[in-house]
Amino acid sequence: MLTNSKNSISIVFKYAKKGALLKIIVVVLQALILPFTLKSMEIMIDNIIGYLTRNRGIQEVITSSAILILIFFLFSLLSYIHNLINISMEKTLSFNLSRDIMDKFRKIEYAKFEDSKFFDTLQRMRDNPDKEILAIFNTSLQLISIFISVISLMILFSQVSIFFALFYLFVLMSITYFDFRAINKMNDMFNKQSYSERKMEDLRSLISNKNSLYELRVNNAVDYIKNKLREITNKVLDERMRTTVDSQKYSLTSRLFILIWFIGVLIFLIRTVIQKETTIGVFVSLSSSIQVALSLTENLSYEISSITQNGLTIEHFKKFMNCKEEQYIQDKSMISLDKPFIEFRNVRFTYPGTNKEVLSGVSFIIHKGQTVGLVGENGSGKSTIIKLLLKLYPVDSGEILIYGENIEKLSRKYLSSLFGVIFQDFAKYEISVRENVALSNIKNIDNDIGIRDALNKTDLKFLSENIDIKLGKIRDDGIDISGGQWQRLAISRAYFSNTEFIIFDEPTASLDPIAESEMIQNLSNILSNRGCIFISHRLNSTKLADKILVISGGKIVEEGNHTDLMYSKGIYAEMYETQSFWYTDKGKVIADA
């Protein structure tokens, strides 16, 4: 708890220093007002009683009353200032912290996005952590305020008896201890249920997402998912109920301590007044202090609970910000263009956290302007080659060369100028058509002719007629398009990038055979002046390739063009013949296919 409090203060000071400093000053002043208020109330009551018994003058009553009014006014003013500081801090922290988090997302190693152990951290960083961090900061300051108030109350209590003050401290510590025990039980339970929470969220999304819900309805499987959700939910709620009941035993013990202390203080104060050992003002002041003390005690437990429950956000934030970043590399000024464009030299690779080697000594050369197809079974290593080529992972051994230069010495900015990429699980950006296409070459976002040409190249003429129309259903005036059209749009984006090479991961996966055949003709036009690397399970498209690399078991087992590989009657020929009933010899779709 103390570590989380310290870290929250450090984070907020880093991103909103001025507001944090002002807030601390205001919180301390507000805490100090409490004892002054009680003491002023005591003096005013004694002055009023003294005036009524003719022991004091009216001037003393007026002065003490004015001081009390002034204190109330100051408290109201500080509350107003406090609210303004909160608004300003929330805005400043949200802006500055979100900026750094987005920048960190851009810099961290790609492998972290595929690391299941890092999933919770990534998720929390996506969910506005600034609000929880600010909440912990505010709670930490509230704890400081409570401690100041507690010390002030002990000083007031010691006026009557030092035993009175020490007993209050003992009760406070006992209550805090028992509440800690209760809180820890609850937090342990919440931590253990994090996987179940994610599973519940996944099941809820299946029922609420239109695409999955449509399929579930068609298959009459909605009730099955609902039952799975209900089963997990009931298990989670039952465990929470048991833990809550168990933790309440500690809370009940702390409440008993409060009751004993309250009764003892009340009897003590009544006795001292009857025996005229204290004034009425002191009695009223200390009676009010009892209620304040009880409130502070309960608040202390609540604030500690809040910091402990939200503390995971701080831990995830520190873990996220300390995460290893990709190394910054200066752009190369000189590249030997006379060397092969891409060369893999005995590349070996195993994904982090696994033992199975995905690539086992892969070597090949691709020249500028070549169209190369990567084919093979699922899991053979095709997509891994692309990820390594894009420098998403470092190789375990071997080298990847671009124009003879080791890829580790090339910047990501330089690589992005060479490769336009369309992954199989491409993103669907619910923004305008113009923005969708121009994201690959954003400096040319106003190039209407180029954007329309990229759309026409992929048979999206109906979108080229209004390139500023919004896609998706976020806006009322947005339009939705089919999965195949989204893929065509992604290909248009790659074409607009104007890079030397375009990389396609299953470019026709979302298309039917007829649309696939048409797309292959379009790809032929798109690639007329560029090189291309594409992964495809549909081997009709591999006829476009100057070179085909057949991958099996993490190795290149066959290499050549379509004609050569068909003649050799190896793995490629067997795969192609298995699919050949879809197509005629000329690549046209059979009518009854």
Coordinates of C-alpha atoms in Angstrom, one line a residue:
M1 CA 0.0 0.0 0.0
L2 CA 2.8 2.4 1.0
T3 CA 4.7 1.6 -2.2
N4 CA 1.6 2.2 -4.3
S5 CA 0.9 5.5 -2.6
K6 CA 4.5 6.6 -3.1
N7 CA 4.5 5.6 -6.7
S8 CA 1.1 7.3 -7.4
I9 CA 2.5 10.6 -5.9
S10 CA 5.6 10.2 -8.0
I11 CA 3.7 9.6 -11.2
V12 CA 1.2 12.5 -10.7
F13 CA 4.1 14.8 -9.8
K14 CA 5.8 13.8 -13.1
Y15 CA 2.8 14.6 -15.3
A16 CA 0.9 17.3 -13.3
K17 CA 3.5 18.8 -10.9
K18 CA 1.9 22.2 -10.4
G19 CA -1.5 20.8 -9.6
A20 CA -0.1 18.1 -7.4
L21 CA 1.8 20.6 -5.3
L22 CA -1.2 22.9 -4.9
K23 CA -3.4 20.0 -4.0
I24 CA -1.1 18.8 -1.2
I25 CA -1.1 22.3 0.3
V26 CA -4.9 22.5 0.2
V27 CA -5.3 19.0 1.6
V28 CA -3.0 19.8 4.5
L29 CA -4.7 23.1 5.2
Q30 CA -8.1 21.4 5.2
A31 CA -6.9 18.7 7.6
L32 CA -5.5 21.4 10.0
I33 CA -8.9 23.2 10.0
L34 CA -10.6 20.4 11.9
P35 CA -8.8 20.9 15.2
F36 CA -9.0 24.6 14.9
T37 CA -12.8 24.3 14.3
L38 CA -13.2 22.1 17.4
K39 CA -11.1 24.3 19.6
S40 CA -12.8 27.5 18.4
M41 CA -16.2 25.9 19.1
E42 CA -15.0 25.0 22.6
I43 CA -13.9 28.6 23.2
M44 CA -17.1 30.1 21.8
I45 CA -19.3 27.9 23.9
D46 CA -17.3 28.7 27.1
N47 CA -17.5 32.4 26.2
I48 CA -21.2 32.3 25.8
I49 CA -21.7 30.4 29.1
G50 CA -19.3 32.9 30.7
Y51 CA -21.3 35.8 29.3
L52 CA -24.6 34.3 30.6
T53 CA -23.0 33.8 34.1
R54 CA -21.6 37.4 33.8
N55 CA -18.0 36.1 34.0
R56 CA -17.1 37.3 30.5
G57 CA -18.0 40.2 28.3
I58 CA -19.9 40.3 25.0
Q59 CA -16.7 41.3 23.1
E60 CA -15.2 37.8 23.8
V61 CA -18.4 36.1 22.5
I62 CA -18.3 38.2 19.3
T63 CA -14.6 37.6 18.7
S64 CA -14.8 33.9 19.2
S65 CA -17.9 33.7 17.0
A66 CA -16.2 35.7 14.3
I67 CA -13.2 33.4 14.4
L68 CA -15.4 30.3 14.0
I69 CA -17.3 31.9 11.1
L70 CA -13.9 32.8 9.5
I71 CA -12.8 29.2 9.8
F72 CA -16.0 28.0 8.1
F73 CA -15.5 30.5 5.3
L74 CA -11.9 29.4 4.9
F75 CA -12.9 25.8 4.7
S76 CA -15.5 26.6 2.0
L77 CA -13.0 28.5 0.1
L78 CA -10.5 25.7 0.3
S79 CA -13.1 23.2 -0.9
Y80 CA -13.8 25.5 -3.9
I81 CA -10.1 25.7 -4.7
H82 CA -9.8 22.0 -4.2
N83 CA -12.5 21.3 -6.8
L84 CA -10.8 23.6 -9.4
I85 CA -7.5 21.9 -8.8
N86 CA -9.1 18.5 -9.3
I87 CA -10.6 19.5 -12.7
S88 CA -7.3 21.0 -13.8
M89 CA -5.2 18.0 -12.7
E90 CA -7.5 15.5 -14.3
K91 CA -7.2 17.2 -17.6
T92 CA -3.4 17.7 -17.4
L93 CA -2.7 14.2 -16.1
S94 CA -5.0 12.6 -18.7
F95 CA -3.3 14.4 -21.6
N96 CA 0.3 14.0 -20.5
L97 CA 0.0 10.4 -19.2
S98 CA -2.0 9.2 -22.3
R99 CA 0.6 10.8 -24.5
D100 CA 3.4 8.8 -22.9
I101 CA 1.4 5.6 -22.8
M102 CA 0.6 5.9 -26.6
D103 CA 4.2 6.7 -27.3
K104 CA 5.3 3.6 -25.2
F105 CA 2.8 1.4 -27.2
R106 CA 4.6 2.6 -30.3
K107 CA 8.1 1.7 -29.0
I108 CA 7.7 -1.6 -27.0
E109 CA 8.8 -4.8 -28.7
Y110 CA 6.2 -6.5 -30.8
A111 CA 6.7 -9.8 -28.9
K112 CA 5.0 -8.2 -25.9
F113 CA 1.7 -8.0 -27.8
E114 CA 1.8 -11.8 -28.2
D115 CA 2.9 -12.6 -24.7
S116 CA -0.1 -14.0 -22.7
K117 CA 1.6 -13.0 -19.4
F118 CA 1.7 -9.4 -20.5
F119 CA -2.0 -9.3 -21.6
D120 CA -3.4 -7.9 -18.4
T121 CA -0.8 -5.1 -18.4
L122 CA -1.6 -4.1 -22.0
Q123 CA -5.4 -4.3 -21.2
R124 CA -5.1 -2.0 -18.2
M125 CA -3.0 0.5 -20.2
R126 CA -5.7 0.7 -22.8
D127 CA -8.4 1.4 -20.2
N128 CA -7.6 5.0 -19.1
P129 CA -5.2 4.2 -16.3
D130 CA -4.8 7.9 -15.6
K131 CA -8.2 7.9 -13.7
E132 CA -7.2 5.0 -11.4
I133 CA -3.7 6.5 -10.8
L134 CA -5.2 9.9 -9.9
A135 CA -7.7 8.1 -7.7
I136 CA -4.8 6.4 -5.8
F137 CA -3.1 9.8 -5.5
N138 CA -6.2 11.4 -4.1
T139 CA -6.7 8.6 -1.7
S140 CA -3.0 8.8 -0.6
L141 CA -3.5 12.5 0.1
Q142 CA -6.7 11.7 2.0
L143 CA -4.8 9.3 4.1
I144 CA -2.3 12.0 4.9
S145 CA -5.2 14.3 5.8
I146 CA -6.6 11.6 8.1
F147 CA -3.3 11.1 9.9
I148 CA -3.0 14.8 10.5
S149 CA -6.6 14.9 11.8
V150 CA -5.9 11.9 14.0
I151 CA -2.8 13.5 15.6
S152 CA -4.8 16.7 16.1
L153 CA -7.6 14.8 17.8
M154 CA -5.2 13.0 20.1
I155 CA -3.8 16.4 21.2
L156 CA -7.4 17.5 22.0
F157 CA -8.2 14.3 23.8
S158 CA -5.0 14.6 25.9
Q159 CA -6.4 17.8 27.4
V160 CA -8.7 15.6 29.4
S161 CA -6.5 12.5 29.8
I162 CA -3.4 11.2 28.1
F163 CA -4.9 7.7 28.6
F164 CA -7.9 8.9 26.6
A165 CA -5.6 9.8 23.7
L166 CA -3.5 6.6 23.8
F167 CA -6.6 4.4 24.0
Y168 CA -7.9 6.0 20.8
L169 CA -4.6 5.3 19.1
F170 CA -4.8 1.7 20.2
V171 CA -8.4 1.3 18.9
L172 CA -7.4 3.0 15.6
M173 CA -4.4 0.6 15.1
S174 CA -6.5 -2.5 16.0
I175 CA -9.3 -1.5 13.6
T176 CA -6.8 -0.9 10.9
Y177 CA -5.2 -4.3 11.5
F178 CA -8.5 -6.2 11.3
D179 CA -9.6 -4.2 8.2
F180 CA -6.3 -5.0 6.5
R181 CA -6.9 -8.7 7.1
A182 CA -10.4 -8.4 5.5
I183 CA -9.1 -6.3 2.6
N184 CA -6.3 -8.8 1.8
K185 CA -8.8 -11.7 1.7
M186 CA -10.9 -9.8 -0.8
N187 CA -7.9 -8.7 -2.9
D188 CA -6.4 -12.2 -3.1
M189 CA -9.8 -13.4 -4.4
F190 CA -10.0 -10.6 -7.0
N191 CA -6.5 -11.4 -8.3
K192 CA -7.3 -15.1 -8.5
Q193 CA -10.4 -14.3 -10.5
S194 CA -8.7 -12.2 -13.2
Y195 CA -8.7 -15.1 -15.7
S196 CA -12.4 -15.8 -15.0
E197 CA -13.2 -12.1 -15.5
R198 CA -11.5 -12.1 -18.9
K199 CA -13.4 -15.3 -19.8
M200 CA -16.7 -13.7 -18.8
E201 CA -15.9 -10.6 -20.9
D202 CA -15.0 -12.7 -23.9
L203 CA -18.4 -14.6 -23.6
R204 CA -20.3 -11.3 -23.2
S205 CA -18.6 -9.9 -26.3
L206 CA -19.7 -13.0 -28.3
I207 CA -23.3 -12.2 -27.5
S208 CA -23.1 -8.4 -27.9
N209 CA -20.9 -8.4 -31.1
K210 CA -23.1 -8.3 -34.2
N211 CA -21.0 -10.7 -36.3
S212 CA -20.7 -13.4 -33.7
L213 CA -24.3 -13.0 -32.5
Y214 CA -25.5 -13.4 -36.1
E215 CA -23.6 -16.7 -36.4
L216 CA -24.8 -17.9 -33.0
R217 CA -28.4 -17.2 -33.9
V218 CA -28.1 -19.0 -37.2
N219 CA -26.6 -22.0 -35.5
N220 CA -29.1 -21.7 -32.6
A221 CA -26.1 -21.6 -30.2
V222 CA -26.9 -18.4 -28.2
D223 CA -28.3 -20.4 -25.2
Y224 CA -25.1 -22.5 -25.1
I225 CA -22.9 -19.4 -24.8
K226 CA -25.4 -17.9 -22.3
N227 CA -25.2 -21.1 -20.2
K228 CA -21.4 -21.0 -20.2
L229 CA -21.5 -17.4 -19.1
R230 CA -24.0 -18.1 -16.4
E231 CA -21.9 -21.1 -15.2
I232 CA -18.7 -19.0 -14.9
T233 CA -20.6 -16.0 -13.4
N234 CA -22.2 -18.2 -10.7
K235 CA -18.9 -19.7 -9.8
V236 CA -17.3 -16.2 -9.5
L237 CA -20.2 -14.8 -7.5
D238 CA -20.3 -17.8 -5.1
E239 CA -16.6 -17.5 -4.4
R240 CA -17.0 -13.7 -3.8
M241 CA -19.9 -14.4 -1.4
R242 CA -17.9 -16.9 0.6
T243 CA -14.9 -14.6 0.8
T244 CA -17.0 -11.6 1.7
V245 CA -18.7 -13.4 4.5
D246 CA -15.3 -14.7 5.8
S247 CA -13.8 -11.2 5.6
Q248 CA -16.7 -9.7 7.5
K249 CA -15.6 -11.5 10.6
Y250 CA -12.6 -9.2 10.8
S251 CA -14.8 -6.2 10.1
L252 CA -17.2 -7.2 12.9
T253 CA -14.3 -7.4 15.3
S254 CA -13.2 -3.9 14.4
R255 CA -16.7 -2.6 14.9
L256 CA -16.8 -4.1 18.4
F257 CA -13.6 -2.2 19.2
I258 CA -15.3 1.0 18.0
L259 CA -18.4 0.4 20.2
I260 CA -16.3 -0.3 23.3
W261 CA -14.2 2.9 22.7
F262 CA -17.4 5.0 22.1
I263 CA -19.1 3.8 25.3
G264 CA -15.9 4.3 27.3
V265 CA -15.4 7.9 26.0
L266 CA -19.0 8.8 26.5
I267 CA -19.1 7.6 30.2
F268 CA -15.7 9.3 30.8
L269 CA -16.9 12.7 29.5
I270 CA -20.3 12.6 31.4
R271 CA -18.4 11.8 34.6
T272 CA -15.9 14.7 34.1
V273 CA -18.7 17.2 33.4
I274 CA -20.8 16.1 36.4
Q275 CA -17.7 16.4 38.6
K276 CA -17.0 19.8 37.0
E277 CA -13.5 18.7 35.9
T278 CA -14.1 20.0 32.4
T279 CA -16.1 22.9 31.0
I280 CA -19.2 22.6 28.9
G281 CA -17.2 23.9 25.9
V282 CA -14.7 21.1 26.3
F283 CA -17.5 18.6 26.7
V284 CA -19.2 19.7 23.4
S285 CA -15.9 19.9 21.6
L286 CA -14.8 16.4 22.7
S287 CA -18.3 15.0 22.1
S288 CA -18.1 16.3 18.5
S289 CA -14.6 14.9 18.3
I290 CA -15.9 11.4 19.1
Q291 CA -18.1 11.5 16.0
V292 CA -15.3 12.9 13.9
A293 CA -12.9 10.2 15.3
L294 CA -15.3 7.4 14.4
S295 CA -15.7 8.9 10.9
L296 CA -12.0 9.1 10.4
T297 CA -11.5 5.6 11.6
E298 CA -14.0 4.3 9.0
N299 CA -12.6 6.5 6.3
L300 CA -9.1 5.2 7.1
S301 CA -10.2 1.6 6.4
Y302 CA -12.0 2.6 3.2
E303 CA -9.1 4.6 1.8
I304 CA -6.6 1.8 2.6
S305 CA -9.0 -0.6 0.8
S306 CA -9.2 1.7 -2.2
I307 CA -5.4 2.0 -2.5
T308 CA -4.9 -1.8 -2.1
Q309 CA -7.7 -2.6 -4.7
N310 CA -6.5 -0.1 -7.3
G311 CA -2.8 -0.7 -6.6
L312 CA -2.6 -3.3 -9.4
T313 CA -2.9 -0.4 -11.9
I314 CA 0.2 1.2 -10.5
E315 CA 2.1 -2.1 -10.7
H316 CA 1.0 -2.6 -14.3
F317 CA 1.9 1.0 -15.2
K318 CA 5.4 0.6 -13.8
K319 CA 5.8 -2.8 -15.5
F320 CA 4.5 -1.3 -18.8
M321 CA 6.7 1.9 -18.7
N322 CA 9.8 -0.2 -17.8
C323 CA 9.1 -2.6 -20.6
K324 CA 12.0 -3.0 -23.1
E325 CA 11.8 -0.8 -26.1
E326 CA 12.9 -1.4 -29.7
Q327 CA 16.3 0.1 -30.2
Y328 CA 16.3 3.3 -32.1
I329 CA 18.5 3.2 -35.2
Q330 CA 19.6 6.0 -37.4
D331 CA 18.5 5.8 -41.1
K332 CA 21.2 4.5 -43.4
S333 CA 22.4 7.1 -45.9
M334 CA 24.1 4.6 -48.2
I335 CA 22.6 1.3 -49.4
S336 CA 24.3 -1.0 -52.0
L337 CA 21.5 -1.2 -54.5
D338 CA 23.5 -3.7 -56.6
K339 CA 23.1 -6.4 -54.0
P340 CA 20.1 -8.7 -53.6
F341 CA 17.1 -6.9 -52.2
I342 CA 16.3 -9.5 -49.6
E343 CA 18.5 -12.3 -48.4
F344 CA 17.9 -14.8 -45.6
R345 CA 21.1 -16.5 -44.5
N346 CA 20.6 -19.7 -42.4
V347 CA 17.9 -18.0 -40.3
R348 CA 16.7 -19.8 -37.2
F349 CA 13.9 -18.7 -34.9
T350 CA 11.9 -19.8 -31.9
Y351 CA 9.1 -17.7 -30.5
P352 CA 9.7 -16.4 -27.0
G353 CA 8.4 -18.6 -24.2
T354 CA 8.2 -21.7 -26.5
N355 CA 10.6 -24.6 -27.2
K356 CA 9.7 -25.5 -30.8
E357 CA 12.0 -24.0 -33.4
V358 CA 9.7 -22.4 -36.1
L359 CA 12.5 -21.7 -38.7
S360 CA 15.4 -24.1 -39.0
G361 CA 18.1 -22.7 -41.1
V362 CA 16.1 -20.8 -43.8
S363 CA 18.0 -19.3 -46.7
F364 CA 16.8 -17.7 -49.9
I365 CA 17.3 -14.6 -52.1
I366 CA 14.7 -12.2 -53.5
H367 CA 15.7 -9.6 -56.1
K368 CA 14.2 -6.2 -56.6
G369 CA 11.0 -6.3 -58.6
Q370 CA 10.4 -10.1 -58.1
T371 CA 7.1 -11.5 -57.1
V372 CA 7.6 -14.3 -54.6
G373 CA 5.0 -16.7 -53.2
L374 CA 5.4 -18.5 -49.9
V375 CA 3.3 -21.7 -49.6
G376 CA 3.1 -24.5 -47.1
E377 CA 0.9 -26.0 -44.4
N378 CA -0.4 -24.0 -41.5
G379 CA 2.4 -23.6 -38.9
S380 CA 5.1 -24.2 -41.4
G381 CA 6.7 -20.8 -40.8
K382 CA 5.4 -18.6 -43.7
S383 CA 4.0 -15.8 -41.5
T384 CA 7.0 -16.0 -39.3
I385 CA 9.3 -15.2 -42.2
I386 CA 7.2 -12.0 -42.8
K387 CA 7.4 -11.0 -39.2
L388 CA 11.1 -11.4 -39.1
L389 CA 11.4 -9.5 -42.4
L390 CA 9.5 -6.6 -40.9
K391 CA 11.7 -6.7 -37.8
L392 CA 8.9 -7.6 -35.4
Y393 CA 11.1 -10.2 -33.8
P394 CA 14.9 -10.6 -33.8
V395 CA 16.3 -13.8 -35.3
D396 CA 17.9 -16.3 -33.0
S397 CA 20.8 -16.9 -35.4
G398 CA 21.6 -16.3 -39.0
E399 CA 21.1 -13.0 -40.8
I400 CA 18.5 -11.1 -42.8
L401 CA 20.0 -8.7 -45.3
I402 CA 18.3 -5.8 -47.1
Y403 CA 20.5 -4.7 -50.0
G404 CA 23.4 -6.4 -48.3
E405 CA 22.8 -4.6 -45.0
N406 CA 21.9 -6.5 -41.8
I407 CA 18.3 -5.7 -41.0
E408 CA 19.3 -5.1 -37.3
K409 CA 21.2 -2.0 -38.5
L410 CA 18.2 -0.6 -40.4
S411 CA 15.6 1.7 -38.8
R412 CA 11.9 0.8 -38.8
K413 CA 11.2 4.0 -40.7
Y414 CA 13.5 2.9 -43.5
L415 CA 11.8 -0.6 -43.6
S416 CA 8.4 1.0 -43.8
S417 CA 9.5 2.9 -46.9
L418 CA 10.4 -0.4 -48.5
F419 CA 7.4 -2.6 -47.6
G420 CA 3.7 -2.1 -47.8
V421 CA 2.0 -4.8 -45.8
I422 CA -1.5 -6.4 -45.6
F423 CA -1.9 -9.0 -43.0
Q424 CA -4.6 -11.7 -43.1
D425 CA -6.1 -10.2 -39.9
F426 CA -5.9 -6.7 -41.3
A427 CA -7.4 -3.8 -39.3
K428 CA -10.8 -2.3 -40.2
Y429 CA -10.6 1.4 -39.6
E430 CA -14.0 3.0 -39.0
I431 CA -12.9 6.3 -40.4
S432 CA -13.3 7.9 -43.9
V433 CA -12.4 6.0 -47.1
R434 CA -9.8 8.7 -47.8
E435 CA -8.1 8.1 -44.4
N436 CA -8.3 4.3 -44.8
V437 CA -6.4 4.4 -48.0
A438 CA -3.9 7.2 -47.0
L439 CA -2.9 5.6 -43.7
S440 CA -0.1 3.9 -45.6
N441 CA 1.2 7.2 -47.0
I442 CA -0.3 9.9 -44.8
K443 CA 1.6 12.8 -46.2
N444 CA -0.4 12.3 -49.5
I445 CA -3.8 12.2 -47.8
D446 CA -5.0 15.1 -50.1
N447 CA -4.0 13.2 -53.3
D448 CA -7.5 12.5 -54.5
I449 CA -6.4 11.2 -57.8
G450 CA -4.0 8.7 -56.2
I451 CA -6.6 7.5 -53.7
R452 CA -9.2 7.0 -56.3
D453 CA -6.7 5.1 -58.5
A454 CA -5.8 2.8 -55.6
L455 CA -9.5 2.1 -55.1
N456 CA -10.2 1.5 -58.7
K457 CA -7.2 -0.9 -58.9
T458 CA -9.1 -3.2 -56.5
D459 CA -12.6 -2.9 -58.0
L460 CA -13.9 -0.4 -55.3
K461 CA -15.1 2.1 -57.8
F462 CA -18.3 2.7 -55.7
L463 CA -16.1 4.0 -52.9
S464 CA -13.9 6.1 -55.1
E465 CA -17.0 8.2 -56.1
N466 CA -17.1 9.6 -52.5
I467 CA -13.8 9.1 -50.8
D468 CA -14.8 11.2 -47.8
I469 CA -17.7 9.0 -46.7
K470 CA -17.3 7.3 -43.3
L471 CA -17.1 3.5 -42.9
G472 CA -18.6 1.5 -40.1
K473 CA -21.5 2.3 -37.8
I474 CA -19.8 4.6 -35.3
R475 CA -21.5 7.5 -37.1
D476 CA -25.1 7.6 -38.2
D477 CA -24.0 8.5 -41.8
G478 CA -21.4 5.8 -42.0
I479 CA -21.8 2.8 -44.4
D480 CA -20.8 -0.8 -43.8
I481 CA -19.0 -3.0 -46.3
S482 CA -18.5 -6.7 -46.7
G483 CA -15.4 -8.7 -45.4
G484 CA -14.2 -9.1 -49.0
Q485 CA -14.5 -5.3 -49.6
W486 CA -12.7 -4.5 -46.4
Q487 CA -9.8 -6.7 -47.7
R488 CA -9.9 -5.0 -51.1
L489 CA -9.7 -1.7 -49.2
A490 CA -6.6 -3.0 -47.3
I491 CA -5.0 -3.9 -50.6
S492 CA -5.8 -0.4 -51.9
R493 CA -4.0 1.0 -48.8
A494 CA -0.9 -1.2 -49.6
Y495 CA -0.9 0.0 -53.2
F496 CA -1.2 3.7 -52.2
S497 CA 1.9 3.3 -50.0
N498 CA 4.1 3.5 -53.1
T499 CA 6.7 1.2 -51.5
E500 CA 9.1 -0.9 -53.5
F501 CA 7.6 -4.2 -52.2
I502 CA 4.1 -5.1 -51.2
I503 CA 3.6 -8.0 -48.7
F504 CA 0.3 -9.9 -48.7
D505 CA -0.7 -12.5 -46.1
E506 CA -3.5 -14.4 -47.8
P507 CA -4.6 -11.6 -50.1
T508 CA -7.7 -13.5 -51.3
A509 CA -8.7 -15.3 -48.1
S510 CA -12.0 -13.4 -47.7
L511 CA -13.0 -13.7 -51.4
D512 CA -15.0 -16.4 -53.2
P513 CA -13.4 -18.2 -56.1
I514 CA -14.9 -15.8 -58.7
A515 CA -13.9 -12.7 -56.8
E516 CA -10.5 -14.3 -56.2
S517 CA -9.9 -14.8 -59.9
E518 CA -10.8 -11.2 -60.6
M519 CA -8.5 -10.0 -57.7
I520 CA -5.6 -12.0 -59.1
Q521 CA -6.0 -10.1 -62.4
N522 CA -6.0 -6.8 -60.3
L523 CA -3.0 -7.9 -58.4
S524 CA -1.2 -8.5 -61.6
N525 CA -1.9 -4.8 -62.6
I526 CA -1.0 -3.5 -59.1
L527 CA 2.4 -5.3 -59.1
S528 CA 3.4 -4.4 -62.7
N529 CA 6.1 -2.0 -61.4
R530 CA 6.7 -3.4 -57.9
G531 CA 8.0 -6.5 -56.2
C532 CA 5.8 -8.6 -54.0
I533 CA 5.9 -11.3 -51.4
F534 CA 2.7 -13.1 -50.7
I535 CA 1.5 -16.0 -48.6
S536 CA -1.4 -18.0 -50.0
H537 CA -3.2 -21.2 -49.4
R538 CA -5.1 -20.8 -52.7
L539 CA -2.4 -21.7 -55.2
N540 CA -4.2 -20.3 -58.2
S541 CA -2.6 -17.0 -57.2
T542 CA 0.9 -18.4 -57.2
K543 CA 1.0 -18.4 -61.0
L544 CA 1.8 -14.7 -60.7
A545 CA 5.0 -15.5 -58.8
D546 CA 8.4 -15.3 -60.5
K547 CA 9.6 -17.6 -57.6
I548 CA 7.7 -19.9 -55.2
L549 CA 9.2 -21.0 -51.9
V550 CA 7.6 -24.1 -50.5
I551 CA 8.1 -24.3 -46.7
S552 CA 7.7 -27.4 -44.6
G553 CA 8.8 -28.0 -41.0
G554 CA 10.5 -24.6 -40.8
K555 CA 12.7 -25.2 -43.9
I556 CA 12.6 -24.3 -47.6
V557 CA 12.0 -27.7 -49.3
E558 CA 11.2 -26.6 -52.8
E559 CA 12.0 -23.5 -54.9
G560 CA 11.1 -22.4 -58.4
N561 CA 8.3 -21.0 -60.6
H562 CA 4.9 -22.6 -61.0
T563 CA 5.9 -24.6 -64.2
D564 CA 9.1 -25.9 -62.7
L565 CA 7.5 -27.0 -59.5
M566 CA 4.6 -28.7 -61.3
Y567 CA 7.1 -30.6 -63.5
S568 CA 9.0 -31.8 -60.4
K569 CA 5.8 -33.3 -59.0
G570 CA 6.8 -32.6 -55.4
I571 CA 4.8 -31.1 -52.5
Y572 CA 3.7 -28.0 -54.4
A573 CA 2.4 -30.0 -57.4
E574 CA 0.4 -32.2 -55.0
M575 CA -1.1 -29.2 -53.2
Y576 CA -2.0 -27.5 -56.5
E577 CA -3.6 -30.6 -58.0
T578 CA -5.7 -31.0 -54.9
Q579 CA -7.2 -27.5 -55.5
S580 CA -7.2 -27.7 -59.3
F581 CA -10.9 -28.7 -59.6
W582 CA -11.8 -25.1 -58.6
Y583 CA -10.1 -23.7 -61.7
T584 CA -9.6 -24.3 -65.4
D585 CA -6.1 -24.4 -66.9
K586 CA -6.4 -20.7 -67.7
G587 CA -7.2 -19.7 -64.1
K588 CA -10.9 -19.2 -64.8
V589 CA -13.5 -20.5 -62.3
I590 CA -15.4 -23.5 -63.5
A591 CA -19.1 -22.7 -63.8
D592 CA -20.4 -25.3 -61.3
A593 CA -17.6 -24.7 -58.8

